[in-house]
Short mmCIF file of C-alpha atoms and ligand atoms in Angstrom, two decimals:
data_model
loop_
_atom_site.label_atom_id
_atom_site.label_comp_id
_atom_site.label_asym_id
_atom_site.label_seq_id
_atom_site.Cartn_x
_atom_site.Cartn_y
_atom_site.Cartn_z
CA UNK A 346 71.63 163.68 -96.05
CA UNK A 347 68.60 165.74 -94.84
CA UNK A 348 67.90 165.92 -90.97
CA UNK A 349 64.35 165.03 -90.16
CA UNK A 350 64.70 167.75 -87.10
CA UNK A 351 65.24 170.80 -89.39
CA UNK A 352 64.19 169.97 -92.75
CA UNK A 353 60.92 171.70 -94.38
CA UNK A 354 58.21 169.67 -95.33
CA UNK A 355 55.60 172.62 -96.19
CA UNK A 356 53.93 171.87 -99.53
CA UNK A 357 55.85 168.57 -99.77
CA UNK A 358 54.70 164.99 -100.21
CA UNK A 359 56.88 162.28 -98.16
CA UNK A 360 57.13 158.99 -98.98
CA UNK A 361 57.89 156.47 -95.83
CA UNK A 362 59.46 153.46 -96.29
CA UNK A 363 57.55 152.32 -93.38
CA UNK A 364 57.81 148.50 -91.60
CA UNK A 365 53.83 147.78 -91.52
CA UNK A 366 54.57 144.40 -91.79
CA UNK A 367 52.13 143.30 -89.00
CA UNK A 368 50.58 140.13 -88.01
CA UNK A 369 46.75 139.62 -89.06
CA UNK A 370 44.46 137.56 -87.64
CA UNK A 371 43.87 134.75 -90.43
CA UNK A 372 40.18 134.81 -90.36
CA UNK A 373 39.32 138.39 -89.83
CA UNK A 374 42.31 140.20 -91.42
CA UNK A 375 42.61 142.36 -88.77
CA UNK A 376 45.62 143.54 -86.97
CA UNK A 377 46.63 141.42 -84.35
CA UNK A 378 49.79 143.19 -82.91
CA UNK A 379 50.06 147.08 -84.45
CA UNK A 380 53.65 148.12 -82.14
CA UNK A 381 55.44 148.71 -85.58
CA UNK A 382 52.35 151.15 -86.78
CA UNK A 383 52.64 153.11 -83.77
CA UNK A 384 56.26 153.17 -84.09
CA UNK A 385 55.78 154.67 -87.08
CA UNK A 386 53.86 157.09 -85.73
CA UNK A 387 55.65 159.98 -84.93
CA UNK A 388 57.47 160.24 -87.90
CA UNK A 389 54.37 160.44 -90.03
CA UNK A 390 52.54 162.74 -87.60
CA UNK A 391 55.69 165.14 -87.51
CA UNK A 392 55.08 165.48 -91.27
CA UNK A 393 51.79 166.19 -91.03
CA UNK A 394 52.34 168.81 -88.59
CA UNK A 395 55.43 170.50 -90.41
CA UNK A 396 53.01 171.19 -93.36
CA UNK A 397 53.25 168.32 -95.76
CA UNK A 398 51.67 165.10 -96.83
CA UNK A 399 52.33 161.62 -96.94
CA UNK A 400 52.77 158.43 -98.99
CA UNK A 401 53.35 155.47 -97.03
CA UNK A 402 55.30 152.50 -98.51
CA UNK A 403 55.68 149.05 -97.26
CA UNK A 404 55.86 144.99 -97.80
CA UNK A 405 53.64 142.50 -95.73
CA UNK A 406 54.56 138.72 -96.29
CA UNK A 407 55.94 137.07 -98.37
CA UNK A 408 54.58 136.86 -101.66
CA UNK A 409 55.49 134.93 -104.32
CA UNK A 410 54.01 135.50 -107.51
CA UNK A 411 52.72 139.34 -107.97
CA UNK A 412 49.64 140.48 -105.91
CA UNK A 413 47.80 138.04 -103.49
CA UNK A 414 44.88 139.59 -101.51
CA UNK A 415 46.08 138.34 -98.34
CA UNK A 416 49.23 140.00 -98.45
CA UNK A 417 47.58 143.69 -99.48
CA UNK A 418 48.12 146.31 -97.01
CA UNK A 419 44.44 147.11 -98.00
CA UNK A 420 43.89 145.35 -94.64
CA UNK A 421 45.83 147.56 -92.66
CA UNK A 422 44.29 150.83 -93.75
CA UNK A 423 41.48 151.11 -91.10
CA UNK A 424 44.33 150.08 -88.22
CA UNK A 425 46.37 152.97 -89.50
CA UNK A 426 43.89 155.63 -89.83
CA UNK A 427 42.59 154.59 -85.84
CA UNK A 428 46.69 155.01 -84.92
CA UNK A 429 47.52 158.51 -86.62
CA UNK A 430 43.70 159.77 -85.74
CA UNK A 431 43.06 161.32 -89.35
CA UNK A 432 41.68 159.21 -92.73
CA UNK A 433 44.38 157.08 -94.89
CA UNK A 434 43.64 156.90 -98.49
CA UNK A 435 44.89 154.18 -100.34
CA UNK A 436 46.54 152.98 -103.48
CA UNK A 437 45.75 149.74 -105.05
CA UNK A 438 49.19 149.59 -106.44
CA UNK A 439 52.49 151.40 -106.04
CA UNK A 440 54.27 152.25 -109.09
CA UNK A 441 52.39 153.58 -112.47
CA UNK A 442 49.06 155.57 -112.80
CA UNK A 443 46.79 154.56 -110.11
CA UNK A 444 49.30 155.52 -107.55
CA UNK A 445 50.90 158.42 -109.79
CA UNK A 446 47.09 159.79 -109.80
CA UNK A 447 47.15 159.47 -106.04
CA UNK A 448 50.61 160.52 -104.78
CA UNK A 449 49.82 163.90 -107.17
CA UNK A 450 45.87 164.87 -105.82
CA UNK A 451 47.44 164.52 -102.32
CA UNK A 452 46.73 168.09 -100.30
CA UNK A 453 48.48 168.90 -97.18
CA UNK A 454 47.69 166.72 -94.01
CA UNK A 455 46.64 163.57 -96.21
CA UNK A 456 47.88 160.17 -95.94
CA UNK A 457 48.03 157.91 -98.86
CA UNK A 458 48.91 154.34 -98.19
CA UNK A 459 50.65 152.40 -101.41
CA UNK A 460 49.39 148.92 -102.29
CA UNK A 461 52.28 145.97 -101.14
CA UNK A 462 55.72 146.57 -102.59
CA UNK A 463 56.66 142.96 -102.89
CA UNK A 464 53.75 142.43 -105.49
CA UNK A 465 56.46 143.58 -107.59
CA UNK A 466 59.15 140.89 -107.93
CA UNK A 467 61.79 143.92 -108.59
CA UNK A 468 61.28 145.22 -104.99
CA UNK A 469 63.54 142.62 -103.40
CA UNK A 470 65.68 142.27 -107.04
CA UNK A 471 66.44 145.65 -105.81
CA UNK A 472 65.99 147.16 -109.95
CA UNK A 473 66.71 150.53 -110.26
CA UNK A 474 64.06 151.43 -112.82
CA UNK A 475 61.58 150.15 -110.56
CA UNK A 476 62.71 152.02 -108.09
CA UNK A 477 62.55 155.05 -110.37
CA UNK A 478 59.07 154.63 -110.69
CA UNK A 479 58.07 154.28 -106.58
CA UNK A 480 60.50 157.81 -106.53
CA UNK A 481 57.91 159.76 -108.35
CA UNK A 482 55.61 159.40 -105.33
CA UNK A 483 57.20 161.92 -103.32
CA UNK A 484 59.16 165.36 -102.99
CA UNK A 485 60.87 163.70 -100.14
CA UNK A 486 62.26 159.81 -99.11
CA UNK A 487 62.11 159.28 -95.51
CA UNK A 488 63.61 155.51 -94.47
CA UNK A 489 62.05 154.63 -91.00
CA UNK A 490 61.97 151.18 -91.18
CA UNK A 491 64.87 149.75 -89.32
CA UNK A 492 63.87 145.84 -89.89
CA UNK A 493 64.59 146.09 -93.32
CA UNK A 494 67.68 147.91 -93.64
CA UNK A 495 70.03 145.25 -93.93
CA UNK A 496 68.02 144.29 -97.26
CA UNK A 497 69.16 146.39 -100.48
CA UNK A 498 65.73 146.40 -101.86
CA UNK A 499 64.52 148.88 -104.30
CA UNK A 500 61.91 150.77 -101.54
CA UNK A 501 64.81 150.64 -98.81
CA UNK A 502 67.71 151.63 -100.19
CA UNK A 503 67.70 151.94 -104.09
CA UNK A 504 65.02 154.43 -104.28
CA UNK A 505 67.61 156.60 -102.02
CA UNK A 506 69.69 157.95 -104.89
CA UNK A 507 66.41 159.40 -106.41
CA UNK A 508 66.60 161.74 -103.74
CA UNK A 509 70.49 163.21 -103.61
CA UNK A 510 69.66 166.19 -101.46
CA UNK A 511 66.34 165.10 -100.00
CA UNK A 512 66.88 161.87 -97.82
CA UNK A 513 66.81 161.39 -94.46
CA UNK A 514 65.68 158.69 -91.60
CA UNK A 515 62.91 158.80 -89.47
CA UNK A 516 62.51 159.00 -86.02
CA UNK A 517 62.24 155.37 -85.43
CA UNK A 518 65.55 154.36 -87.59
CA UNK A 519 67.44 157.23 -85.71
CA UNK A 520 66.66 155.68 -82.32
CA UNK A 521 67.43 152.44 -83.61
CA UNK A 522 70.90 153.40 -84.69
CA UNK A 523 71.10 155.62 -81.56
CA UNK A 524 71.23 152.98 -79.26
CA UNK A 525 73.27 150.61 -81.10
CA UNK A 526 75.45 153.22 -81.41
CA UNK A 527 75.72 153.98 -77.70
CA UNK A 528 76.50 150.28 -76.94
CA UNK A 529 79.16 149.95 -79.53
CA UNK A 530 80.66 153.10 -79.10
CA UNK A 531 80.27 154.37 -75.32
CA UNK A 532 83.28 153.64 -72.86
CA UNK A 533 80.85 153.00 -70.17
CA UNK A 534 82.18 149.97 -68.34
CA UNK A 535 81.36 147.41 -67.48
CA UNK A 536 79.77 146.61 -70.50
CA UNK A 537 78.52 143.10 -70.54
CA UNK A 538 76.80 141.16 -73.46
CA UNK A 539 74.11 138.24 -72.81
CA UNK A 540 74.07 135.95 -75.79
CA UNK A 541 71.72 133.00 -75.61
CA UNK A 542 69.27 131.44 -78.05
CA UNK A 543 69.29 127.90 -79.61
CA UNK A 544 72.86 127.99 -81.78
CA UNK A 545 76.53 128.57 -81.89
CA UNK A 546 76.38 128.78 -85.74
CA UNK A 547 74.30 131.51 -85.71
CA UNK A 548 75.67 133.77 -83.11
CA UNK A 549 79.34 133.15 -83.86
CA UNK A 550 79.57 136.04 -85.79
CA UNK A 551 78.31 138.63 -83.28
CA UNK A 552 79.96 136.76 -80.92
CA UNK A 553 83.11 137.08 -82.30
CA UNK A 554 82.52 140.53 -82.67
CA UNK A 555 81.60 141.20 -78.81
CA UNK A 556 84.11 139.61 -77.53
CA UNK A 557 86.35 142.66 -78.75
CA UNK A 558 84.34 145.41 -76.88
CA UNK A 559 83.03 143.49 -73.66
CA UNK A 560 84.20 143.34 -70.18
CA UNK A 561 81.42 140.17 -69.54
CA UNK A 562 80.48 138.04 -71.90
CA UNK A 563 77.60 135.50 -70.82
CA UNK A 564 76.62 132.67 -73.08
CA UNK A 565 73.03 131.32 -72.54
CA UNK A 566 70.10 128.82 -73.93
CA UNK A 567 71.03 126.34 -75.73
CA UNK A 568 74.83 127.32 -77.29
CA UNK A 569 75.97 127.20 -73.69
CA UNK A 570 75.98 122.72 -73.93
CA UNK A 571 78.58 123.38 -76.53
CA UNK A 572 80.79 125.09 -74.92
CA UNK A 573 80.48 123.31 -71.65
CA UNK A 574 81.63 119.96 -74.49
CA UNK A 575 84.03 121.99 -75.74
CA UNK A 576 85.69 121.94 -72.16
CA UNK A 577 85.32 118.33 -71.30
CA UNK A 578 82.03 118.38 -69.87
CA UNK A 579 79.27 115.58 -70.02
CA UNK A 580 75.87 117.24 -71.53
CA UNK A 581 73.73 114.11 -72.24
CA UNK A 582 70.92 114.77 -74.80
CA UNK A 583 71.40 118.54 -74.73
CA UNK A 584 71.64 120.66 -77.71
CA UNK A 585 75.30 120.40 -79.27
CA UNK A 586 76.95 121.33 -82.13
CA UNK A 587 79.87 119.40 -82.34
CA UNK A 588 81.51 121.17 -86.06
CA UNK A 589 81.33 124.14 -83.38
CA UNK A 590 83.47 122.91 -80.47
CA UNK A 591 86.68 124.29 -81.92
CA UNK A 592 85.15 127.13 -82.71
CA UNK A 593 83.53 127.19 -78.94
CA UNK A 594 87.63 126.60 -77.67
CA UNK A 595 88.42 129.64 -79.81
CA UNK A 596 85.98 132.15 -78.46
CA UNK A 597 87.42 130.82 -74.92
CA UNK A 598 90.93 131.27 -75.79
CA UNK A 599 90.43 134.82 -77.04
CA UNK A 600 88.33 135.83 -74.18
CA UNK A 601 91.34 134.71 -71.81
CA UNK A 602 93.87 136.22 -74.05
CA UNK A 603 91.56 140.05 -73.92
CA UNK A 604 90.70 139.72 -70.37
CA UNK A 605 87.28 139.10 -71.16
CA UNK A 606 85.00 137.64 -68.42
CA UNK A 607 83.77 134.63 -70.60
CA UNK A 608 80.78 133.46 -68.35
CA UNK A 609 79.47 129.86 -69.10
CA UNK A 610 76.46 128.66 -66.94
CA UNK A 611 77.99 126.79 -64.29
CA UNK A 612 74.12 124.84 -63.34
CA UNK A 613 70.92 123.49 -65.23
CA UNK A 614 67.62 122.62 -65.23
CA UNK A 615 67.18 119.39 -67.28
CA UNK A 616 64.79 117.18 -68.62
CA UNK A 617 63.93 114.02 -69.61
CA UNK A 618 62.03 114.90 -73.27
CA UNK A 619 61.78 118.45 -74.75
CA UNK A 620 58.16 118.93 -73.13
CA UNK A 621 57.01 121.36 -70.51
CA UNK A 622 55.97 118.33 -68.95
CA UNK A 623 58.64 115.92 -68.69
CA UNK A 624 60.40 114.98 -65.36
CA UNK A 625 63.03 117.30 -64.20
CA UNK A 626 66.08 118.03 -62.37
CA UNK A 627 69.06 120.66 -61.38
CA UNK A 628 72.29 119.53 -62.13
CA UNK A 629 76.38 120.06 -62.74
CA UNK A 630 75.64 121.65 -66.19
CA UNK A 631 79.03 119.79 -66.75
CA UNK A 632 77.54 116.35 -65.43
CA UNK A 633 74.29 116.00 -67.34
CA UNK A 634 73.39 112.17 -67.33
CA UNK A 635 72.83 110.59 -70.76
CA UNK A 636 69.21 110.60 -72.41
CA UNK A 637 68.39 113.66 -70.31
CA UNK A 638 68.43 117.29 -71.62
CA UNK A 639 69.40 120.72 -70.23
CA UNK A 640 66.65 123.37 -71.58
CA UNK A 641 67.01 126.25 -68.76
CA UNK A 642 69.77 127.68 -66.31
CA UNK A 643 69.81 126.57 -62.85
CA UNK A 644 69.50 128.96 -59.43
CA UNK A 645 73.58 129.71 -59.19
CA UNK A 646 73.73 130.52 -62.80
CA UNK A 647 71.30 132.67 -62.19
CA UNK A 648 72.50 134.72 -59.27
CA UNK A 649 76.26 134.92 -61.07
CA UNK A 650 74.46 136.18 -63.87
CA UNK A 651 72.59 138.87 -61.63
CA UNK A 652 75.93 139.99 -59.73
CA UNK A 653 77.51 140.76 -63.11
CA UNK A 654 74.48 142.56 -64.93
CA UNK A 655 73.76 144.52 -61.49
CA UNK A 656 77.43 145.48 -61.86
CA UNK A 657 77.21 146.49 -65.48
CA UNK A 658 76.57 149.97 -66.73
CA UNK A 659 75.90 148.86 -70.29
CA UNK A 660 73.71 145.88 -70.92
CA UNK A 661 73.48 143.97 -74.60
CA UNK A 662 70.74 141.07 -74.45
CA UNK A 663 70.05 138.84 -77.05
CA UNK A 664 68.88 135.16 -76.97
CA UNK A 665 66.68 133.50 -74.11
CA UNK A 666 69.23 131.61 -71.09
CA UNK A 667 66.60 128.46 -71.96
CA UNK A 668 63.41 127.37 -73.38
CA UNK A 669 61.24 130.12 -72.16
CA UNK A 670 58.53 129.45 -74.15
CA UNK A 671 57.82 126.14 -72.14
CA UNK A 672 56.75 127.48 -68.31
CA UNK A 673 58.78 125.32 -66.77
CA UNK A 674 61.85 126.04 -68.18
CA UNK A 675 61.60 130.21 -68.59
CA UNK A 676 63.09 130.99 -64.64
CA UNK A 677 66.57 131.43 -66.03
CA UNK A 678 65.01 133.34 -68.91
CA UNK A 679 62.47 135.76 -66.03
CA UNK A 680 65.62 136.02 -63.94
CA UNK A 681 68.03 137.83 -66.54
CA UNK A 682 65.11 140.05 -67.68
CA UNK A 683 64.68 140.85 -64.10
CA UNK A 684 68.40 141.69 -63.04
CA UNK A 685 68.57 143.87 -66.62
CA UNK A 686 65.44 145.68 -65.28
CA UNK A 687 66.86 146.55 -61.72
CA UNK A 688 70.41 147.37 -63.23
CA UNK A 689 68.49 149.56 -65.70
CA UNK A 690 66.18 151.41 -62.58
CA UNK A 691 70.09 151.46 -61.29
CA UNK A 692 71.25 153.81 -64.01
CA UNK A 693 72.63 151.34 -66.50
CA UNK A 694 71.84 151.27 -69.99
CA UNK A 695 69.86 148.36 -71.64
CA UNK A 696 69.65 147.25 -75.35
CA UNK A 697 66.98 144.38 -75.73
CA UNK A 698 67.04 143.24 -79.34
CA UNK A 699 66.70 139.92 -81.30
CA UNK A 700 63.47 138.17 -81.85
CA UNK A 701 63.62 135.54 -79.19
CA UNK A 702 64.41 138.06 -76.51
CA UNK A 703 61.97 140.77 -77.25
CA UNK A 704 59.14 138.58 -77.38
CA UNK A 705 60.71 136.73 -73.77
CA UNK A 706 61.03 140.98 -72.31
CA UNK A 707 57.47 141.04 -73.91
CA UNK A 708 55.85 137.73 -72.02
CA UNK A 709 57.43 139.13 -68.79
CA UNK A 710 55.43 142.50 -69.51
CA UNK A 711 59.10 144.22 -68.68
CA UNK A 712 59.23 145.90 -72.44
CA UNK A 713 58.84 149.46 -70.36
CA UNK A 714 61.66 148.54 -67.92
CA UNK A 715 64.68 148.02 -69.96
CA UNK A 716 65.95 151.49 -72.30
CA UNK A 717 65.36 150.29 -75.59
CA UNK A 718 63.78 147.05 -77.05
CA UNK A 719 64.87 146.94 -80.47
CA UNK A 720 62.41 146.47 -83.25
CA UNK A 721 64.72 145.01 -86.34
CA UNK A 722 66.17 141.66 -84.95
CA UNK A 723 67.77 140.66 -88.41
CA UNK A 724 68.90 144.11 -88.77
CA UNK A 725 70.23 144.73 -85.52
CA UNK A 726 72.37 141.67 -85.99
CA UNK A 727 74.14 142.85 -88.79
CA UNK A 728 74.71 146.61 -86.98
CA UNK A 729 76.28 144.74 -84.02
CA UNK A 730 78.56 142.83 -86.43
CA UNK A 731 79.84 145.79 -88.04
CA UNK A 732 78.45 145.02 -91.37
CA UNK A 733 77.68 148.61 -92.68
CA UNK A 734 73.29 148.18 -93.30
CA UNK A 735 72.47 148.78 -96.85
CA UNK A 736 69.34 150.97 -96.07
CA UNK A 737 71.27 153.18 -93.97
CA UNK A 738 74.50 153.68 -96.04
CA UNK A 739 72.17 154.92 -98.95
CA UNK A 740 70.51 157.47 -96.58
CA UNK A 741 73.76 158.56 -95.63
CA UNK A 742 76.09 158.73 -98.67
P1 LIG B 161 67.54 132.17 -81.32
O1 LIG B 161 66.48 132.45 -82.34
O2 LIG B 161 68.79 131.60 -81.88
O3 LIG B 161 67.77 133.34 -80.40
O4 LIG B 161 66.98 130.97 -80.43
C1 LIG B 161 65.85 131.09 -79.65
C2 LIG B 161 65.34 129.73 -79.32
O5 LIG B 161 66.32 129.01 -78.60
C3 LIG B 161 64.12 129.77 -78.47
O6 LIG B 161 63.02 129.31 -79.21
C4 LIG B 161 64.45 128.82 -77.31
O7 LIG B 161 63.41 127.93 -77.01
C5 LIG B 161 65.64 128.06 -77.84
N1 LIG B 161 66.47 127.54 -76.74
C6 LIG B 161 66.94 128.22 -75.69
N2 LIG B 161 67.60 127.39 -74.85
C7 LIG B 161 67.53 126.15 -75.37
C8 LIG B 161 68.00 124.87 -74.95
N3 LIG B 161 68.67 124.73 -73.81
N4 LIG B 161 67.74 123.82 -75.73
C9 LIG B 161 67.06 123.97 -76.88
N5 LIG B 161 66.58 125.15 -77.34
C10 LIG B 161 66.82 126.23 -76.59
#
């Protein structure tokens, strides 16, 4: 694999798997949130500035049946050219003559942007002659788009072995794996791991996986009511999954059995109806009364919480302590953001990643706070698990 640092680009066209799959504003069509274009950025402007060209390539949506004109990137190509400050030419499709004739007239400095990948139903069937064809595009393959890595599609990771001795990631996928890295492989201690969100089920793995590295583990949001079951406690209406309680008495075992500090929220803010408005108490998180609901962490939960993560030199965050999104229940949320931000001012070293829990660090306008806010929640997962990402093994074999 190439090295994006040293490798020459003069004379030579690179093709980006870029993530430009942005939100657009249903009426206009315009770009509503462009963090992943500028994220892209620098990678595409270092090319540009080393001498060559480029030939952006990306999916937006979902859809189903060949090209749909809400899903072409068309809409995107103003938005771009405004972010990298030069003109982006574009291709109204990405494989055969009309982006052949495109990709070739490129001169140095220009920026061609390919039509949606996913109009092509072989993109996500991942066919290799397909993937042939998007090859012939560039001189060079650059993968920078982190969020689809864990998908062996033909633009992310098939189109790799076109390019045995020219492949390499972008600045954006480096970082990524960077700081995943550093939390999986540092022996900075304490290293502590917050893991909330709405399920067991869908954490488990990654769970399961922490628990082997971390000194502190603290469950949050809404898995926390089965494990507080799991141990005998009363939890009302609250979110349970009871085919996970055994698996909930596991995890605790082996968190005893490692040392691990297993931390389950010890106080709760619940509520008589899932609604910002309903009536609402702090309770025993163990003592819930029936018909009411716990949807946030109470005050001690919250200062235990802050005593560990001010204590921790390495920080993992993923999943909201509560329902965040309703005011009234995002304080336990707010108050783990803040103690990640003042252990992070402290010297520690912060991973944000996960959906839920960048857009919480992003309603609490603490993005710039924390070290690194990951942009591929999906793919992140599946790095922390240890399942080897499809988009990056072909970069690197
Ligand atoms: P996830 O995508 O699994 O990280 O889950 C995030 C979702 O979990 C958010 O939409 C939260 O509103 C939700 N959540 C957090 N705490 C609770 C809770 N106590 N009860 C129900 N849902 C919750």
């Amino acid at each position: 694999m190439a090295d994006i640092h040293t490798y020459d680009f003069s004379g030579k066209r690179a093709l980006i798997r870029v993530d430009f799959n942005v939100p657009l504003d249903k009426e206009t069509m315009e770009v509503t949130d462009d963090t992943r274009i500028r994220a892209a950025a620098p990678t595409i402007l270092h090319v540009l500035k080393n001498g060559g060209s480029v030939v952006l390539m990306s999916h937006l949506g979902r859809p189903k049946n060949g090209p749909e004109d809400t899903f072409s990137l068309r809409h995107i190509v103003d938005h771009t050219a405004k972010v990298l400050g030069c003109e982006v030419l574009f291709a109204t499709d990405c494989i055969g003559e009309t982006a052949l004739a495109a990709s070739s007239a490129l001169k140095t400095g220009q920026v061609l942007m390919l039509e949606n990948v996913r109009f092509h139903a072989e993109e996500t069937a991942g066919d290799v002659e397909f993937a042939k064809e998007l090859a012939k595009n560039g001189d060079v393959y650059i993968n920078d788009a982190f969020g689809t890595a864990h998908r062996a599609h033909a633009s992310t990771t098939v189109i790799a072995q076109f390019f045995p001795n020219d492949k390499l990631f972008g600045f954006l996928i480096e970082a990524e794996i960077k700081s995943v890295d550093r939390v999986l492989n540092s022996t900075d201690k304490p290293l502590t791991a917050i893991v909330g969100g709405a399920k067991v089920s869908s954490k488990i793995t990654i769970i399961e996986r922490l628990i082997e590295k971390v000194d502190n583990l603290i469950v949050g949001g809404g898995m926390a009511y089965t494990f507080v079951k799991a141990k005998g406690g009363k939890v009302g209406a609250s979110l349970v999954e009871d085919d996970y309680l055994d698996m909930a008495r596991k995890i605790i075992k082996i968190a005893e059995d490692r040392g691990v500090n297993l931390y389950i929220p010890t106080d709760t803010i619940i509520a008589d109806a899932f609604d910002n408005n309903a009536n609402r108490k702090e309770v025993a998180i163990d003592q819930i009364p029936d018909g009411w609901m716990g949807l946030d962490t109470g005050t001690q939960t919250s200062s235990d919480c802050r005593e560990i993560i001010l204590a921790s030199k390495l920080i993992l965050w993923n999943g909201p302590m509560g329902v965040f999104e309703m005011e009234n229940f995002q304080k336990g949320t707010a108050d783990v953001a803040n103690a990640i931000v003042d252990a992070t001012a402290n010297g520690a070293f912060s991973l944000i990643g996960g959906g839920d829990s960048v857009a919480a660090i992003n309603k609490f306008g603490l993005a710039d706070k924390v070290s690194y806010v990951s942009t591929g929640g999906g793919a992140m997962l599946e790095y922390l698990e240890g399942i080897e990402l499809p988009g990056i093994k072909a970069i690197r074999e």
